[in-house]
CSV table of C-alpha atoms in Angstrom, one decimal:
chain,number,residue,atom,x,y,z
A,40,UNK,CA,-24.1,-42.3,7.7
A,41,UNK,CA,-25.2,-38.7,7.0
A,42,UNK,CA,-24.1,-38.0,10.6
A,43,UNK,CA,-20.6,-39.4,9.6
A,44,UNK,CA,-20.5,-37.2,6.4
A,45,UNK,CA,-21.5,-33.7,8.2
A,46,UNK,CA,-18.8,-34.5,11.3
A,47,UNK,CA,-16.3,-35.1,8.6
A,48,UNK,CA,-16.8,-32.1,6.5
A,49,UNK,CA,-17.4,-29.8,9.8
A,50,UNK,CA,-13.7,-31.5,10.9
A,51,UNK,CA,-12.4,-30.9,7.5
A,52,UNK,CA,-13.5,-27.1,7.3
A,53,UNK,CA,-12.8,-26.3,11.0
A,54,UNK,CA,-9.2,-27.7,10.3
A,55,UNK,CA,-8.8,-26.1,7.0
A,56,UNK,CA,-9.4,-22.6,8.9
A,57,UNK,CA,-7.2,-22.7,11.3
A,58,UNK,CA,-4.6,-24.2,9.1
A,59,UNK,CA,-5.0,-21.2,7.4
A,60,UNK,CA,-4.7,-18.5,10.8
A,61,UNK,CA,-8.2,-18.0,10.9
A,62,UNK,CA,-10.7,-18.1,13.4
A,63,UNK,CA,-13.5,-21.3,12.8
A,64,UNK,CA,-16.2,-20.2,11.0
A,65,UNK,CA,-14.4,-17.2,9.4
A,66,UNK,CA,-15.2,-17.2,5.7
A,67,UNK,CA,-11.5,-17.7,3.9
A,68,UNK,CA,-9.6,-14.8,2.6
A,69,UNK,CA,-8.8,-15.2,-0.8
A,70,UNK,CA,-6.4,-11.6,-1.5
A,71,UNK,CA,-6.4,-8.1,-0.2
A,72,UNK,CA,-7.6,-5.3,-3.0
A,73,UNK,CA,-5.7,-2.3,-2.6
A,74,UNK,CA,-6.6,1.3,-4.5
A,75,UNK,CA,-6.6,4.6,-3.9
A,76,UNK,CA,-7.5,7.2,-6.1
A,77,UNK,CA,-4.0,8.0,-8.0
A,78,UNK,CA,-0.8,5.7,-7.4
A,79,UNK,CA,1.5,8.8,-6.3
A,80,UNK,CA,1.4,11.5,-3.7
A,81,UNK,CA,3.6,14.8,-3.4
A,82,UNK,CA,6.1,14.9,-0.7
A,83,UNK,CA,4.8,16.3,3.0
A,84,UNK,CA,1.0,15.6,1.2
A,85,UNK,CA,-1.2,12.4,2.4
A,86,UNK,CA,-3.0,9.9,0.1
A,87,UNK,CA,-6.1,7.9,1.3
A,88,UNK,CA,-5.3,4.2,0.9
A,89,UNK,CA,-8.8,1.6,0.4
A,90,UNK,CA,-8.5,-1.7,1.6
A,91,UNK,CA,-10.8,-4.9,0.9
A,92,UNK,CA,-10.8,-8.2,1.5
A,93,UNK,CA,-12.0,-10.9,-1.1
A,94,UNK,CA,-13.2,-14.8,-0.3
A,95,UNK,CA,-12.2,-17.2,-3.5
A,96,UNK,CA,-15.3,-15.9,-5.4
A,97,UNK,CA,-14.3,-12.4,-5.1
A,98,UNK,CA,-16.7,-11.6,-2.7
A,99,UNK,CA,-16.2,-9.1,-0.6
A,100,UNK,CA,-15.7,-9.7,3.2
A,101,UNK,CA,-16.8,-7.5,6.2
A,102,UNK,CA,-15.6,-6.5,9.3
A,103,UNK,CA,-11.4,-7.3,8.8
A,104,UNK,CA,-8.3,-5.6,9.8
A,105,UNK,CA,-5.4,-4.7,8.3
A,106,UNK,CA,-1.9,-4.3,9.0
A,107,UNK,CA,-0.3,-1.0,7.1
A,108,UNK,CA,3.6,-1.4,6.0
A,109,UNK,CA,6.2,0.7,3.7
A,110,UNK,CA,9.2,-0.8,2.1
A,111,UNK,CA,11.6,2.8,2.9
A,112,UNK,CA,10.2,4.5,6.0
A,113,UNK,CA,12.6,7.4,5.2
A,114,UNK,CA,10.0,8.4,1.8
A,115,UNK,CA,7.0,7.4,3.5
A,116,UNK,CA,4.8,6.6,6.5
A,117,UNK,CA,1.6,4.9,6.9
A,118,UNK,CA,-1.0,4.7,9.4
A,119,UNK,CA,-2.8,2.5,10.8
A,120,UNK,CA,-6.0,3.3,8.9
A,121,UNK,CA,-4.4,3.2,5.4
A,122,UNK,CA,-2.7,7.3,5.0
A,123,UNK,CA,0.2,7.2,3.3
A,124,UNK,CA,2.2,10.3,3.7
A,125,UNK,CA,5.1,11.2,1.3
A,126,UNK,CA,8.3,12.1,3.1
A,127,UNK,CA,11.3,12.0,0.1
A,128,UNK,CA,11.0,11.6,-3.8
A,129,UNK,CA,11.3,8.2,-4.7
A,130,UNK,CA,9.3,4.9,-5.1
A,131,UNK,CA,8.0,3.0,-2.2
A,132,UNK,CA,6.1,-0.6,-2.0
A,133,UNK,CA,3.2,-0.8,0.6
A,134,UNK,CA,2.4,-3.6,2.4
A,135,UNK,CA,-1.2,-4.5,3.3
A,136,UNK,CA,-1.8,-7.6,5.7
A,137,UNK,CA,-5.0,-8.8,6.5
A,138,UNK,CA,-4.6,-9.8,10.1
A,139,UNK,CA,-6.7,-12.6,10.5
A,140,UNK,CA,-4.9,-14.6,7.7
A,141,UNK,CA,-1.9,-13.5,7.1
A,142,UNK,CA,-3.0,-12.9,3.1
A,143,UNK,CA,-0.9,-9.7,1.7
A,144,UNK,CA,-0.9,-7.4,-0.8
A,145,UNK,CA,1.8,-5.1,-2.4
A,146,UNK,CA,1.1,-1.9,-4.2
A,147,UNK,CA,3.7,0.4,-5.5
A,148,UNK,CA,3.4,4.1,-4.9
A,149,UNK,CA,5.4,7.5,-6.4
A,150,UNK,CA,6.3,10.0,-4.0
A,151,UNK,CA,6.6,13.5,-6.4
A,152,UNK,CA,8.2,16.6,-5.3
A,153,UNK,CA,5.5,19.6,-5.3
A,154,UNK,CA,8.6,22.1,-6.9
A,155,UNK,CA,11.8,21.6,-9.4
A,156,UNK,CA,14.2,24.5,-9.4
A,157,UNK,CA,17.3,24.3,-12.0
A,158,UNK,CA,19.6,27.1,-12.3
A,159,UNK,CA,22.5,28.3,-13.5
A,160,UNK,CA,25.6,30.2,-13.0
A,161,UNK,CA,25.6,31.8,-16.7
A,162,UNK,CA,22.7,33.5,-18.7
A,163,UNK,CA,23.6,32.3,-21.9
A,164,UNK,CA,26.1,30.0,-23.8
A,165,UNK,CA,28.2,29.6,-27.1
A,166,UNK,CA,28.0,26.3,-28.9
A,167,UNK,CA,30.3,23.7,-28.0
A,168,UNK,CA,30.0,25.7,-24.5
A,169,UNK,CA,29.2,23.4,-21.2
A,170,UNK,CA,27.5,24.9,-18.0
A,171,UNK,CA,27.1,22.8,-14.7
A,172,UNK,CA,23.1,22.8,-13.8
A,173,UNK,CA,21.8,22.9,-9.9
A,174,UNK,CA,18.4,21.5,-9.3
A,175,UNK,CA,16.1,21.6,-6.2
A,176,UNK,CA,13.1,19.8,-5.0
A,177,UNK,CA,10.6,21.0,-2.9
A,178,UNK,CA,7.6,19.2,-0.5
A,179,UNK,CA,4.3,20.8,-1.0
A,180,UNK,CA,5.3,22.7,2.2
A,181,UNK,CA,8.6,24.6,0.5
A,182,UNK,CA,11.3,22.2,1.9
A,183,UNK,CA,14.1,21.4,0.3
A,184,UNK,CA,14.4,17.4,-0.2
A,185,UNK,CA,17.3,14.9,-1.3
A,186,UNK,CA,17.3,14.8,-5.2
C-alpha cells in the first residue's frame, strides 16, 4: 500500500510540473520579484534591473533565467541581464519572464529627460498679454528628444 501511495504522489507531482513548463523535480515558481533601486531612469542613462524568483512560500529560488521585455522599444531597451536604458521621455512597462515557467512579472518605469529648456520670444508681458512658450528636452548626453 505505501508503495501505491509514493508512485501516486511521485505521478502526481512529476505531472503537476510539467503541466506547469517545468522540468521534473524543479521546485514550482510561484511569481517573479522585480526592483531596482528607483522606478525611473534619465533618458540615454541605464538602470540596473534585480530579478528573483519565489516558490508558493516566498522562498527564494536559485539558479533561473529570465527573459527581459519593454512595452515601447522606441523609450527603452533592455538587456538580457536586466539594464534598462532610457531612450525617449515617457512611461514604459517591463516584462520579466522566468523561462522555465512561463511565470511573469510587470513593472512600470519613468524615463525623465536629464534638461527642460522653455523660452520665449518676449522679455516681458502686459496683463491680459499672451506669449507662445518653446520647450526642450534633453538626454543626459545633450540631445534633443521628442516632448
Amino acid at each position: 500500500m505505501r508503495q501505491r501511495l509514493f508512485f501516486s504522489a511521485f505521478l502526481v507531482s512529476t505531472l503537476g510540473a510539467q503541466a506547469f513548463g517545468q522540468r521534473v523535480g524543479d521546485p514550482i515558481v510561484s511569481s517573479v520579484l522585480v526592483t531596482a533601486p528607483q522606478n525611473y531612469v534619465i533618458a540615454a542613462r541605464t538602470l540596473q534591473l534585480s530579478t528573483r524568483a519565489l516558490n508558493p512560500r516566498g522562498a527564494l529560488l536559485r539558479n533561473r533565467a529570465f527573459q527581459y521585455a519593454v512595452s515601447d522599444s522606441l523609450r527603452a531597451s533592455i538587456s538580457d541581464t536586466g539594464l534598462l536604458r532610457g531612450l525617449q521621455v515617457g512611461p514604459v512597462d517591463v516584462t520579466v519572464t522566468e523561462t522555465a515557467s512561463g511565470v511573469a512579472s510587470v513593472q512600470r518605469y519613468y524615463i525623465y529627460p536629464d534638461k527642460v529648456s522653455i523660452a520665449s520670444s518676449v522679455t516681458s508681458l502686459q496683463v491680459g498679454e499672451t506669449s507662445k512658450l518653446a520647450i526642450q528636452l534633453q538626454d543626459a548626453d545633450g540631445k534633443t528628444l521628442a516632448p
